[in-house]
One Martini backbone bead per residue (centre of mass of N, CA, C, O) as a GRO file, in nm:
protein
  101
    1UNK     BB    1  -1.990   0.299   0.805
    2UNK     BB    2  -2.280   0.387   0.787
    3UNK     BB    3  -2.232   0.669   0.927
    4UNK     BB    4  -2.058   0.799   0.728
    5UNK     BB    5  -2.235   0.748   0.475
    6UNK     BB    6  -2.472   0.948   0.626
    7UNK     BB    7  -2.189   1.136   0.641
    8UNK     BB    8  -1.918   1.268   0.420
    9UNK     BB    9  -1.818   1.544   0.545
   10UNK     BB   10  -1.633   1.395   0.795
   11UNK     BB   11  -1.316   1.333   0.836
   12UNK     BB   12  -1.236   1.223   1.102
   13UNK     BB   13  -1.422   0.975   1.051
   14UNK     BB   14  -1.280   0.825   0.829
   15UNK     BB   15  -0.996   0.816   0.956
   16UNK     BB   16  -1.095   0.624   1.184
   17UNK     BB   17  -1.177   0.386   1.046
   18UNK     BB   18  -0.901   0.358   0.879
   19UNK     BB   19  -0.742   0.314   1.177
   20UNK     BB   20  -0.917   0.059   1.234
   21UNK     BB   21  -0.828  -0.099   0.977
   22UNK     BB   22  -0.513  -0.054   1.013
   23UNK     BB   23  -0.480  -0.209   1.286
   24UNK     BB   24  -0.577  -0.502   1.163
   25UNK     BB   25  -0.367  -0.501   0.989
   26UNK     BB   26  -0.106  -0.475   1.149
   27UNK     BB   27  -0.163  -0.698   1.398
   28UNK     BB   28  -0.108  -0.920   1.176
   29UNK     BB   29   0.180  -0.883   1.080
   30UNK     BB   30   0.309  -0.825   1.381
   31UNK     BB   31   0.226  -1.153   1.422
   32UNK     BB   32   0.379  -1.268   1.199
   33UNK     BB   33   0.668  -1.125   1.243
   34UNK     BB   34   0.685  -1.291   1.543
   35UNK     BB   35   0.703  -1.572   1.455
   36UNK     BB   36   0.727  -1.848   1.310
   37UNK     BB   37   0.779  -1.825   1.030
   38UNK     BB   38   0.707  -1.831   0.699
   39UNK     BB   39   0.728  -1.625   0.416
   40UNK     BB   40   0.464  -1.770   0.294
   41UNK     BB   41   0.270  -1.745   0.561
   42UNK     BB   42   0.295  -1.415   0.568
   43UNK     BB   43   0.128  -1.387   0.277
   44UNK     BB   44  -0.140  -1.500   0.362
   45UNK     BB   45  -0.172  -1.333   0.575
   46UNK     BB   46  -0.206  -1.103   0.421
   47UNK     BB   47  -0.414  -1.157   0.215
   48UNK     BB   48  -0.634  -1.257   0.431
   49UNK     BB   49  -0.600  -0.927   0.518
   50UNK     BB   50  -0.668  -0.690   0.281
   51UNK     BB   51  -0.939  -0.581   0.353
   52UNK     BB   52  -0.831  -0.404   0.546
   53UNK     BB   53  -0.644  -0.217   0.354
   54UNK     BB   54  -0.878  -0.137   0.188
   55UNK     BB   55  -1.044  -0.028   0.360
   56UNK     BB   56  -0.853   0.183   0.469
   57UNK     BB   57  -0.762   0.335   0.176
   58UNK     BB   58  -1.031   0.451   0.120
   59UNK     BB   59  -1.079   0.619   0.392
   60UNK     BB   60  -0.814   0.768   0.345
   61UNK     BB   61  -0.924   0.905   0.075
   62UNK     BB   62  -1.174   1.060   0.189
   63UNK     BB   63  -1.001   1.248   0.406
   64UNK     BB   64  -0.832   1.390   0.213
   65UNK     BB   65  -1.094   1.533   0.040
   66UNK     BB   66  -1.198   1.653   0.306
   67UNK     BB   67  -0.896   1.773   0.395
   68UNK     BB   68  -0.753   2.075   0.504
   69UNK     BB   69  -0.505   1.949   0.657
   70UNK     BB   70  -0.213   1.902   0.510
   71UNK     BB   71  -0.075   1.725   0.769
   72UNK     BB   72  -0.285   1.473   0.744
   73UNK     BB   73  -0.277   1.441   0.445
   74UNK     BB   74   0.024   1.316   0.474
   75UNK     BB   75  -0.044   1.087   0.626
   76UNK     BB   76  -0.238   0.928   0.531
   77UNK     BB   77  -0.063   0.892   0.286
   78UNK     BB   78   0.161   0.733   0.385
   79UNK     BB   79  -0.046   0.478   0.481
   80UNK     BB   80  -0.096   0.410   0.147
   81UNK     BB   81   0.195   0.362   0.099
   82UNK     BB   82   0.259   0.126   0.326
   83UNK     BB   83  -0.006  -0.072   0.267
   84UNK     BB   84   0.099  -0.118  -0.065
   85UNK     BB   85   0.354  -0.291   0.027
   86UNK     BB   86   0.117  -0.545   0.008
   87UNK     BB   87   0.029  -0.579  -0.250
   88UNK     BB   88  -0.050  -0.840  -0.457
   89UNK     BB   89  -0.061  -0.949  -0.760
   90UNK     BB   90  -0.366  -0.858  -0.783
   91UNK     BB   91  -0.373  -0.553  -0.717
   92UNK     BB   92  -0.605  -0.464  -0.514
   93UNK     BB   93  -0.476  -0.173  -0.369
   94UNK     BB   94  -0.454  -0.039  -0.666
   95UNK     BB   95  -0.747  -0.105  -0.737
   96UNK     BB   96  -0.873   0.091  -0.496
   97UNK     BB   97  -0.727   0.358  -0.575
   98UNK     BB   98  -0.805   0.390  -0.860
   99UNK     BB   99  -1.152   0.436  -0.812
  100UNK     BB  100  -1.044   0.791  -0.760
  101UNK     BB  101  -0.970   0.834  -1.087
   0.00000   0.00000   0.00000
């Protein structure tokens, strides 16, 4: 994290982050959904792993920013709406998202 921000104009880096963040959290879910869990347990295992979700999506939205390649940037934004699908009551994704606008 510390080495994108000491040079931020190179999206591929910002993207492995993101896919990194992106898949800690797909992980968790994944895990969640695959237990004999009940649908309350399913969503605190959500929220307490939203970090990983917000992380995401910060850095795909830095990808996307700098990123010349439209297809890049179609991936991109699917991942950020795939994962505000996850957005708890307090709105943390949305308002992760919102601080770029």
């Amino acid at each position: 994290s510390q080495a994108i921000q000491t040079n931020d104009q190179v999206p591929g880096a910002w993207a492995l982050w993101a896919q990194y963040s992106d898949d800690l959290f797909q992980n968790e879910v994944d895990k969640a959904s695959q237990e004999k869990s009940s649908p309350m347990d399913r969503v605190n295992i959500y929220k307490a792993n939203l970090y990983h979700a917000e992380s995401a999506i910060a850095c795909y939205h830095q990808a996307c920013s700098k990123q010349k390649d439209d297809s890049k940037v179609r991936k991109y934004i699917s991942r950020i709406l795939w994962l505000l699908t996850f957005d708890s009551v307090d709105e943390v994704l949305s308002k992760c998202l919102e601080q770029f606008h």
